[in-house]
Short mmCIF file of C-alpha atoms in Angstrom, two decimals:
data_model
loop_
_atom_site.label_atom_id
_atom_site.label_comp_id
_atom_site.label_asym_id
_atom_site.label_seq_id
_atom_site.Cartn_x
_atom_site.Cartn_y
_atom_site.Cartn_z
CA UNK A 27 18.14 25.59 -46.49
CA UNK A 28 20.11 26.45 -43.05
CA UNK A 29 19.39 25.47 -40.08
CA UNK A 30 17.87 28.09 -37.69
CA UNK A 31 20.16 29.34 -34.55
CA UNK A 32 19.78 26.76 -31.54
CA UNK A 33 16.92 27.21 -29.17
CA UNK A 34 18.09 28.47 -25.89
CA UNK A 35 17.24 26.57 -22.83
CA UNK A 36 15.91 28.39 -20.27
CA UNK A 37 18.03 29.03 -16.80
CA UNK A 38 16.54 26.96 -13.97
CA UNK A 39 16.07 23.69 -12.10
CA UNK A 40 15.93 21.16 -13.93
CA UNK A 41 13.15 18.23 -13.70
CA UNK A 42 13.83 15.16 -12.48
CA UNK A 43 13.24 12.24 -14.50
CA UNK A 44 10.37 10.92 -12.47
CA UNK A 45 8.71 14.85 -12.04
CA UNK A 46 8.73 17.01 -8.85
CA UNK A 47 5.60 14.81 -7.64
CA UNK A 48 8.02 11.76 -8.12
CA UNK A 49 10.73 12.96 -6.35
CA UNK A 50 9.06 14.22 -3.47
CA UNK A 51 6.52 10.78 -2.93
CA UNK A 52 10.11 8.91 -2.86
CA UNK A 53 11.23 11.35 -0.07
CA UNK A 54 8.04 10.66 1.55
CA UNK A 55 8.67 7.28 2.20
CA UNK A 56 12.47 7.67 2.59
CA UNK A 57 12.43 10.54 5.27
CA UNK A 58 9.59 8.39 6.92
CA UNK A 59 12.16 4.84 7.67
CA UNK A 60 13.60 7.43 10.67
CA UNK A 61 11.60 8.45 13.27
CA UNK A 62 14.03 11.54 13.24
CA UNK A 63 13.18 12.90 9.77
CA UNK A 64 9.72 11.28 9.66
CA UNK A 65 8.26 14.94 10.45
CA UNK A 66 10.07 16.34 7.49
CA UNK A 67 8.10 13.93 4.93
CA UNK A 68 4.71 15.65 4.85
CA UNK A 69 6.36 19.22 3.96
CA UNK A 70 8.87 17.87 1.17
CA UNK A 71 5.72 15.90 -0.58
CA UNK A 72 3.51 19.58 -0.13
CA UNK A 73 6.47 21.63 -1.44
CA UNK A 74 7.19 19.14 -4.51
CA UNK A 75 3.97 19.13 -5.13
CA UNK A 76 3.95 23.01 -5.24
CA UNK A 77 6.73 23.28 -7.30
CA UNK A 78 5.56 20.86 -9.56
CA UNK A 79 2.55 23.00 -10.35
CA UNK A 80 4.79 26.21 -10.55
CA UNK A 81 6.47 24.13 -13.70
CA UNK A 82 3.56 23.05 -15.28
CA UNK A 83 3.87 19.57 -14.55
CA UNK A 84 -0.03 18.37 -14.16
CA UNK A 85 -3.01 18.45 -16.29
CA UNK A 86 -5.69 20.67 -14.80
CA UNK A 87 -7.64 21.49 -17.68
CA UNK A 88 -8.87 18.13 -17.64
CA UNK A 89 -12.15 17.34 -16.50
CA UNK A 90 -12.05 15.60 -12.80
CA UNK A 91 -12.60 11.38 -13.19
CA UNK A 92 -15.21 9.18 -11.54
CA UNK A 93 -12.03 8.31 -9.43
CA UNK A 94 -11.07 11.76 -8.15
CA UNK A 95 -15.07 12.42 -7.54
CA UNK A 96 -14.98 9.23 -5.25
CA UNK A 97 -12.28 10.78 -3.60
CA UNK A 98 -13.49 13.95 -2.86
CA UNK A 99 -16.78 11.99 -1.74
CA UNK A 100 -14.70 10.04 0.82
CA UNK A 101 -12.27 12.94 2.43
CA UNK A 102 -15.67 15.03 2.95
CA UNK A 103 -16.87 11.86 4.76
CA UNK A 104 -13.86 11.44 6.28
CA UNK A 105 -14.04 15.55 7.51
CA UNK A 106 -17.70 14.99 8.44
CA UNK A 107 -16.80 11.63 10.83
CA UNK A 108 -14.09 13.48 12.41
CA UNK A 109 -15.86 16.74 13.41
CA UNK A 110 -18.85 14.64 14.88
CA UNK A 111 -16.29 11.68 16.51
CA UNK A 112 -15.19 11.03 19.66
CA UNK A 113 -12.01 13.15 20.01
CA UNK A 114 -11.89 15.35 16.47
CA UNK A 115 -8.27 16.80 16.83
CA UNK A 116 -7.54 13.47 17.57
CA UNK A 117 -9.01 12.18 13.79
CA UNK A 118 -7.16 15.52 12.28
CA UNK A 119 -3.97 15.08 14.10
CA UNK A 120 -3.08 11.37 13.05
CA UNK A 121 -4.80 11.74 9.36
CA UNK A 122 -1.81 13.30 7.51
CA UNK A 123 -1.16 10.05 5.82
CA UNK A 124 -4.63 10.58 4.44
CA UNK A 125 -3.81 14.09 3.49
CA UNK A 126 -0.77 12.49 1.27
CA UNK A 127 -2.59 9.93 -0.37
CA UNK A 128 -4.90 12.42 -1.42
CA UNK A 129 -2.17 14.58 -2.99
CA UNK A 130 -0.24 11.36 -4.56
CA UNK A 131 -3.92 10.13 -6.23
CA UNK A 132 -4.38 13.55 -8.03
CA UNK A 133 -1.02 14.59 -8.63
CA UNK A 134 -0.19 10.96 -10.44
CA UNK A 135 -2.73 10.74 -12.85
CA UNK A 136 -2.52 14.53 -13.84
CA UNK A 137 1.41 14.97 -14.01
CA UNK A 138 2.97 14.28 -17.26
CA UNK A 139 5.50 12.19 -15.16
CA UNK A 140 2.99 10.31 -13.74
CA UNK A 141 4.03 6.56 -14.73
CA UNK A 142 7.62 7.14 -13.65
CA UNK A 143 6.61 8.90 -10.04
CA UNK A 144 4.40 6.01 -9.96
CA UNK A 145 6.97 3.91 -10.62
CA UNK A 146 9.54 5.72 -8.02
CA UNK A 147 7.05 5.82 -5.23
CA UNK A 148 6.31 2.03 -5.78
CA UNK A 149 10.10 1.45 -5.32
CA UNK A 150 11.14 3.46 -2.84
CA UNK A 151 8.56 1.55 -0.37
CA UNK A 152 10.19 -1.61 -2.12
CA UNK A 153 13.34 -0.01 -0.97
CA UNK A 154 12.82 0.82 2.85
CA UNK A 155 10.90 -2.53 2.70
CA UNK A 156 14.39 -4.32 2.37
CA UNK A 157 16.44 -2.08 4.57
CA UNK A 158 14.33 -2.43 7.40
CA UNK A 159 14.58 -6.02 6.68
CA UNK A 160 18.20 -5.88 7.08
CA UNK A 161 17.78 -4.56 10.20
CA UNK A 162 15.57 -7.30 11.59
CA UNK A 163 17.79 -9.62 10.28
CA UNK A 164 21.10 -7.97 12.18
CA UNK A 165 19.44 -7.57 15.27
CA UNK A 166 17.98 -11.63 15.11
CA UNK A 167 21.77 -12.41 14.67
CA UNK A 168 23.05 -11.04 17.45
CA UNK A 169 20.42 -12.70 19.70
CA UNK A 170 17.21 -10.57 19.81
CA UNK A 171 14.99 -13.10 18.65
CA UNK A 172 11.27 -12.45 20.54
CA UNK A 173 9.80 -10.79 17.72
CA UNK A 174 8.34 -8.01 20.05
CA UNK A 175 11.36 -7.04 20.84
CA UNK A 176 12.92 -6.74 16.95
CA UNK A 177 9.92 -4.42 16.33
CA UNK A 178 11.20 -2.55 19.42
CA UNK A 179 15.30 -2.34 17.95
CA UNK A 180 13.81 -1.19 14.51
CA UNK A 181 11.80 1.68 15.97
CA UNK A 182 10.22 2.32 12.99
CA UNK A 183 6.88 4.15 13.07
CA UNK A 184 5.54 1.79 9.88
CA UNK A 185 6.32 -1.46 12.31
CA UNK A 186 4.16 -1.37 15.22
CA UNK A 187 3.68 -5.31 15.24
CA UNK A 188 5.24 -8.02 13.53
CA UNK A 189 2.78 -8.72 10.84
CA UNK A 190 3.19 -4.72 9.93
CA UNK A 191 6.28 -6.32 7.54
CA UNK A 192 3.76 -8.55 5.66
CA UNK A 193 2.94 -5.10 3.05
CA UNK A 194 6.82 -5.72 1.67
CA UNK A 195 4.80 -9.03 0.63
CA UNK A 196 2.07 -7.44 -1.38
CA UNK A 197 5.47 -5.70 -3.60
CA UNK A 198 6.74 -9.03 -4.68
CA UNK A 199 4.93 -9.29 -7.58
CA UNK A 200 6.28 -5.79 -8.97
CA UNK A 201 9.95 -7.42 -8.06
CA UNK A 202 9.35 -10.44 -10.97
CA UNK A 203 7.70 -7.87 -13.14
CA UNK A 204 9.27 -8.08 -16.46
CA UNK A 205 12.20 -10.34 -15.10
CA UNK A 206 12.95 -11.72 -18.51
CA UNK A 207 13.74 -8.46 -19.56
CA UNK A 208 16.00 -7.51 -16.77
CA UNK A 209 19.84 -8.18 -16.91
CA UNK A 210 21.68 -11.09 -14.93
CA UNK A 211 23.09 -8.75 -12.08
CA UNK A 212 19.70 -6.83 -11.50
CA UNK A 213 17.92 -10.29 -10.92
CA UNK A 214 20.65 -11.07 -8.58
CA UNK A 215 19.86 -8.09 -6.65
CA UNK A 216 16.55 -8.98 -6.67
CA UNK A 217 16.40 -12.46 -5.37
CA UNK A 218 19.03 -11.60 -2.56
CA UNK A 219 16.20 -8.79 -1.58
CA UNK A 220 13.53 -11.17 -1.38
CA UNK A 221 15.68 -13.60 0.47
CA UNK A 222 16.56 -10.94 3.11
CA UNK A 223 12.79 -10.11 3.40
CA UNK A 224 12.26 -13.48 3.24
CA UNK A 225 14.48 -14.10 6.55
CA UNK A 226 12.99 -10.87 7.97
CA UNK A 227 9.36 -12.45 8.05
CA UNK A 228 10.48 -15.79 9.64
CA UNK A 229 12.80 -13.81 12.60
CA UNK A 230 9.66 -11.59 13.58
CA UNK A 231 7.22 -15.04 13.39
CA UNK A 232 4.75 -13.36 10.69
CA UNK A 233 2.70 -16.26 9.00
CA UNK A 234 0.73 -13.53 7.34
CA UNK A 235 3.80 -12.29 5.33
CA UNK A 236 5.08 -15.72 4.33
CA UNK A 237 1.64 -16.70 3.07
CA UNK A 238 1.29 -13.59 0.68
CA UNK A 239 4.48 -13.59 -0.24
CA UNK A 240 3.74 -17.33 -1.34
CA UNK A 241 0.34 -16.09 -3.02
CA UNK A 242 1.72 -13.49 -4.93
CA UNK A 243 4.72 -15.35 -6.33
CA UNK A 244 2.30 -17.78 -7.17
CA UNK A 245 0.16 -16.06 -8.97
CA UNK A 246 3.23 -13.51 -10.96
CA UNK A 247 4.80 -17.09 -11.69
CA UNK A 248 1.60 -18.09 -13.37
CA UNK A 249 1.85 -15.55 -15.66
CA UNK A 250 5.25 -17.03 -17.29
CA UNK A 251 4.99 -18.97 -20.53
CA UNK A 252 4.56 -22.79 -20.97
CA UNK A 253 6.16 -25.56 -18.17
CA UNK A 254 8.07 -22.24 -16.62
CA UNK A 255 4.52 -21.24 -14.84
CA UNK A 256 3.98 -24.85 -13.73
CA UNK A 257 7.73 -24.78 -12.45
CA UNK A 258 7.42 -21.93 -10.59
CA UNK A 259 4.03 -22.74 -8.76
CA UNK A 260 5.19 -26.41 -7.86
CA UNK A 261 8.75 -24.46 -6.69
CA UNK A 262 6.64 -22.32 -4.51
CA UNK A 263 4.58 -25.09 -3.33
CA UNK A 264 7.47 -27.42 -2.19
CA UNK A 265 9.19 -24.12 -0.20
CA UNK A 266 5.61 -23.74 1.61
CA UNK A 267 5.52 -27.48 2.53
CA UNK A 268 9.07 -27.42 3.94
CA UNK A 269 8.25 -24.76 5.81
CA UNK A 270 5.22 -25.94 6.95
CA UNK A 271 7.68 -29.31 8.36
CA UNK A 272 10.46 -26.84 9.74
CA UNK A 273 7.77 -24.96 11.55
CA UNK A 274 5.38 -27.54 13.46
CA UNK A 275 3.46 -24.97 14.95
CA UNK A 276 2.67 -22.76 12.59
CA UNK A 277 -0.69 -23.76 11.41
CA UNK A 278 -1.86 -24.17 15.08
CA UNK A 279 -0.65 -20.66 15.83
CA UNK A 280 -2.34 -19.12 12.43
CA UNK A 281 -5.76 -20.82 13.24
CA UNK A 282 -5.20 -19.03 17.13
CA UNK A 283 -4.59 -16.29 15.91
CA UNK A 284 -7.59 -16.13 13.41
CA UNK A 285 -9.80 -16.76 16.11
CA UNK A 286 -8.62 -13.97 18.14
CA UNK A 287 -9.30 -11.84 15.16
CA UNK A 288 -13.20 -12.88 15.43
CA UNK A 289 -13.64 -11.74 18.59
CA UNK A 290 -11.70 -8.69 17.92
CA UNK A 291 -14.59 -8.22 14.77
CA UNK A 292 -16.81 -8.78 17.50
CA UNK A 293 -15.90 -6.01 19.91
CA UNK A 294 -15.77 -3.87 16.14
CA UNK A 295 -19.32 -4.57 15.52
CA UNK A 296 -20.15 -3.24 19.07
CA UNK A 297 -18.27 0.23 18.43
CA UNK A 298 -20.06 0.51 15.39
CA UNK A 299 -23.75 -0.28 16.59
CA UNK A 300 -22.63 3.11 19.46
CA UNK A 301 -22.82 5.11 15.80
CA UNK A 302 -23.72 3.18 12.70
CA UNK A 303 -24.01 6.39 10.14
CA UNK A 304 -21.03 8.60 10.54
CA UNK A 305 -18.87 6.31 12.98
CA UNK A 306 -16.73 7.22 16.04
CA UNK A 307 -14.37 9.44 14.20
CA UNK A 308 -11.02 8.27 12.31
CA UNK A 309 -8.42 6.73 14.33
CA UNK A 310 -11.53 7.28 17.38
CA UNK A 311 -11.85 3.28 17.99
CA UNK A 312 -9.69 2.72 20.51
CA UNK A 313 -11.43 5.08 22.98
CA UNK A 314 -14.22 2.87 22.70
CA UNK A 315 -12.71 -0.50 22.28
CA UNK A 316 -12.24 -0.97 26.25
CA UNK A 317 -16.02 -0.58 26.82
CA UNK A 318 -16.96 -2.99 23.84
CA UNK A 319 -14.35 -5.72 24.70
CA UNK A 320 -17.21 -6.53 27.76
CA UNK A 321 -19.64 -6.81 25.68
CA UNK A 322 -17.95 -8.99 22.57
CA UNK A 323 -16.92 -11.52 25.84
CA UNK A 324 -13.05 -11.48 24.55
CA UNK A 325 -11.13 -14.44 25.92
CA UNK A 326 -8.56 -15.34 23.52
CA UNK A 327 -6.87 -12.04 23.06
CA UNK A 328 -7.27 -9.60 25.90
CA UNK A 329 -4.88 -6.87 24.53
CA UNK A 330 -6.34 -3.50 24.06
CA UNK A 331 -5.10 -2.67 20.14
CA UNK A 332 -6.16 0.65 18.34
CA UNK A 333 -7.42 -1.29 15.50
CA UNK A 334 -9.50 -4.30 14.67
CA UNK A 335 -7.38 -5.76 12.33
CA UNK A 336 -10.01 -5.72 9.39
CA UNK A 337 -9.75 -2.54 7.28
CA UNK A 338 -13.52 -2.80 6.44
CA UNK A 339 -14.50 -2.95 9.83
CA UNK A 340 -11.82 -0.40 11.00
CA UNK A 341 -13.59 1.72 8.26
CA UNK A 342 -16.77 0.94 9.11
CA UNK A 343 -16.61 1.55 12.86
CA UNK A 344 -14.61 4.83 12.23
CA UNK A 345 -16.83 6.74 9.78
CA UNK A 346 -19.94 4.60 9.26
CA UNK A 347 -22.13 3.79 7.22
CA UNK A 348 -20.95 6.36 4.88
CA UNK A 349 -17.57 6.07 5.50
CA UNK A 350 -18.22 2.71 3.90
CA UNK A 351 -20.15 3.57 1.02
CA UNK A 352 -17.93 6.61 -0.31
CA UNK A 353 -14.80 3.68 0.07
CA UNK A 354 -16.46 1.13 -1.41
CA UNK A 355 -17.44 3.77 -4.54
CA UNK A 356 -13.67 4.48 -4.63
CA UNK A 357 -12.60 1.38 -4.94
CA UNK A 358 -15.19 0.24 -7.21
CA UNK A 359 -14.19 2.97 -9.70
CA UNK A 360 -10.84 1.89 -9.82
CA UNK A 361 -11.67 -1.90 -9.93
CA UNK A 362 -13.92 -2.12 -12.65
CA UNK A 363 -11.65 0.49 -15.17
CA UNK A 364 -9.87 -2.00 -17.75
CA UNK A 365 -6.44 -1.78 -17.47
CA UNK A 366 -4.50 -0.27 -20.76
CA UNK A 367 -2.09 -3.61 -21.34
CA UNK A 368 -2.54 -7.00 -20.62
CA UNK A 369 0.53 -7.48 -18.60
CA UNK A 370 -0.45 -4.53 -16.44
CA UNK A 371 -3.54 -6.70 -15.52
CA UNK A 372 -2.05 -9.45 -14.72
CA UNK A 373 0.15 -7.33 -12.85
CA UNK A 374 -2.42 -6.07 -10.47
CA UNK A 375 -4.22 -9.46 -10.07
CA UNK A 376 -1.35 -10.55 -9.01
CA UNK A 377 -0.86 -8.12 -6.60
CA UNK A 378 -4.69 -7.65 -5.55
CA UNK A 379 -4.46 -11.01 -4.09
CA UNK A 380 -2.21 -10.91 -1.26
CA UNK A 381 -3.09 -6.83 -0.94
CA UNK A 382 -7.16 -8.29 -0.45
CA UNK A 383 -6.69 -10.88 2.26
CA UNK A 384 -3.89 -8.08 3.76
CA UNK A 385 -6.53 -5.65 4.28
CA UNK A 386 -9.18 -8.06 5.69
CA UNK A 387 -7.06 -9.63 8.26
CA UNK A 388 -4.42 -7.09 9.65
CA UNK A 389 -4.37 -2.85 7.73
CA UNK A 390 -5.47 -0.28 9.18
CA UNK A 391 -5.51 3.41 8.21
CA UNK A 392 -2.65 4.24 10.81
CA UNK A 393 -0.33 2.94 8.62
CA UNK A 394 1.31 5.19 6.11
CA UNK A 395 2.45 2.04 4.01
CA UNK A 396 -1.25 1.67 3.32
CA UNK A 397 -2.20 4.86 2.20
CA UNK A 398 0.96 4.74 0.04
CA UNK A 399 0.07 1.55 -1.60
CA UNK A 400 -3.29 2.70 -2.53
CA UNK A 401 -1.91 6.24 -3.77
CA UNK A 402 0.22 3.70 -6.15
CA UNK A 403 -3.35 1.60 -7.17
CA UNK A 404 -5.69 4.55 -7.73
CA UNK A 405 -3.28 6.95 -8.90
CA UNK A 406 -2.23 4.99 -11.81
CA UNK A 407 -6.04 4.07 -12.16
CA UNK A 408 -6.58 7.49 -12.00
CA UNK A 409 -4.26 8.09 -15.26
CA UNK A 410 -5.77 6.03 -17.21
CA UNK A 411 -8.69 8.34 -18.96
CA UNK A 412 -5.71 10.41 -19.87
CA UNK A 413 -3.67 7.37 -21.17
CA UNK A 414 -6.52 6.81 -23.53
CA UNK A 415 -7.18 10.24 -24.66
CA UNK A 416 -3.72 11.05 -25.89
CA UNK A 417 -3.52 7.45 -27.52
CA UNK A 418 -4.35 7.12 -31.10
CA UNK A 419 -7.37 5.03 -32.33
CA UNK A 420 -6.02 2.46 -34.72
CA UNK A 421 -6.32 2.73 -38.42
CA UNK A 422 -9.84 1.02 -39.63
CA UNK A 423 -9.41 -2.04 -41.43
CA UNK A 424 -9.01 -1.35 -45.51
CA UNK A 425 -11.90 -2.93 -47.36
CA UNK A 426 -12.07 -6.08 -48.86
#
């Protein structure tokens, strides 16, 4: 029998490897390591996103999750807490991140390239991660070493303070991901990037960075097999004690700085008792953190800063009660959803670590490299009910 006449491909773009949605979450985060294409990032994620539908790329006959319900719970919160905040164009004007996040955690578990977007918007913050990196490490080299002033010579909107660097931490366990599998130059790529971030965190003086970076190598390293986990730990280990020896003052200035952070909670619990159910409005608190600092008694830290460093509280404070609740259910839905592999679950404990003690001591939702990150989490949690539904139940067992 003869083989038919060849099927035509149609005349048109092309899609990427990694989807429309992939491409344009990469340009997201690559337009936004400039503050003079950072404006540009919103549009190219909206109009990939568009296009993306226009080729069919997502799944919208699909029933909406638990996740995506959670979701839509939270952003009407979020709209609610805004309209009856402080300053409301204020909460609308500085929310776009939000506005992404919420397009990146539909968009990646309904596009049919949603594991490799995933995968490209994971490394693309990997990737500006490092460069700005290099920059902190040029600039320390030619003699700006007071860390204020490197976050100044980046002028980066991501990098407001030094400890902003310590998310490039939370990625490191993605970098060992699969590093048996990877060839000789790729790993060599890979530990000089982790060196280079590694420098970056000691010129701008962030402790926080250097211990997750320790935490999550330690627990990626414990997934190896046999004596290589124990290895790695105990290698880990030694470079945090010689550190600790190189750097005399660096457990003095981490317990400091912890206590400044309790009376910084303080002055939060004393913006959120002004409006405990629908909070002071995203992004509202520091209009009200001048009048609570009198009343929280602040004498360690007497900066005014537009968060509380605490993500819970930040939430809390800013939408409430509510707020709270509808995150909380979010993250909950996400948490407790089995993960399809085994190696993708150790992949996210590993990660969850360092990303858990990030959020309670230092996020905030003005930073886009949080909202990115937990696009990443939720939007691959989000895929999963798909995953399942297109994978075939195994065989049952033949009788005895």
């Amino acid at each position: 029998m003869s083989a038919g006449p060849p099927v035509s491909t149609p005349v048109g773009f092309r899609t990427p490897p990694i989807g429309y949605l992939g491409t344009g979450a990469a340009l997201f985060v690559l337009l936004q390591a400039t503050p003079a294409t950072s404006s540009l990032a919103l549009p190219v994620l909206v109009l990939a996103a568009l296009i993306g539908t226009w080729k069919d790329d997502f799944d919208f006959a699909r029933s909406p999750t638990a996740i995506e319900w959670a979701a839509a719970a939270l952003a009407l919160v979020w709209l609610i807490s805004a309209a009856l905040g402080l300053d409301p164009l204020r909460s609308l004007r500085l929310s776009m991140p939000t506005l992404a996040f919420l397009i990146l955690l539909v968009g990646l578990g309904r596009d049919r390239h949603g594991e490799a977007a995933a995968s490209a918007l994971l490394w693309s913050l990997a990737a500006v991660a490092t460069l700005w990196s290099l920059q902190c490490v040029w600039h320390y080299a030619h003699g700006v070493q007071v860390p204020e002033q490197l976050v100044a010579q980046m002028d980066v909107a991501w990098i407001v303070v030094p400890n902003d660097v310590a998310y490039a931490a939370v990625l490191w366990p993605v970098w060992c991901r699969d590093w048996r599998t990877r060839t000789n130059p790729q790993r060599a790529l890979i530990v000089l990037a982790l060196a280079v971030q590694c420098l970056a965190f000691v010129a701008l003086g962030s402790r926080l960075a250097l211990l997750l970076a320790a935490l999550g190598l330690i627990t990626a390293m414990s997934s190896l097999p046999g004596r290589r986990a124990w290895i790695g730990i105990i290698s880990v280990a030694l470079a945090g004690a010689l550190l600790m020896l190189a750097w005399p003052g660096l457990a003095e200035k981490g317990t400091r700085s912890l206590l400044a952070r309790g009376e910084l909670w303080q002055a939060a619990l004393a913006v959120f008792a002004d409006a405990p159910l629908t909070g002071v409005g995203p992004h509202n608190y520091v209009l009200r953190y001048g009048d609570a600092m009198t009343t929280a008694d602040l004498r360690l830290d007497s900066r005014l800063t537009p968060w509380p460093h605490s993500l819970p509280l930040e939430i809390l404070t800013e939408t409430g009660v509510l707020g709270c609740a509808a995150a909380a259910l979010l993250i909950g839905c996400a948490a407790f959803r089995p993960p399809a592999r085994r190696a993708s679950a150790l992949l996210q404990l590993a990660a969850a670590i360092p990303a858990l003690i990030l959020c309670m001591l230092e996020a905030s939702t003005l930073r886009v490299w949080l909202w990115m990150l937990a696009a990443w989490w939720l939007g691959r949690a989000n895929r999963q009910p798909l995953i399942r539904a297109c994978t075939p139940s195994p065989p049952d067992a033949p009788p005895d």
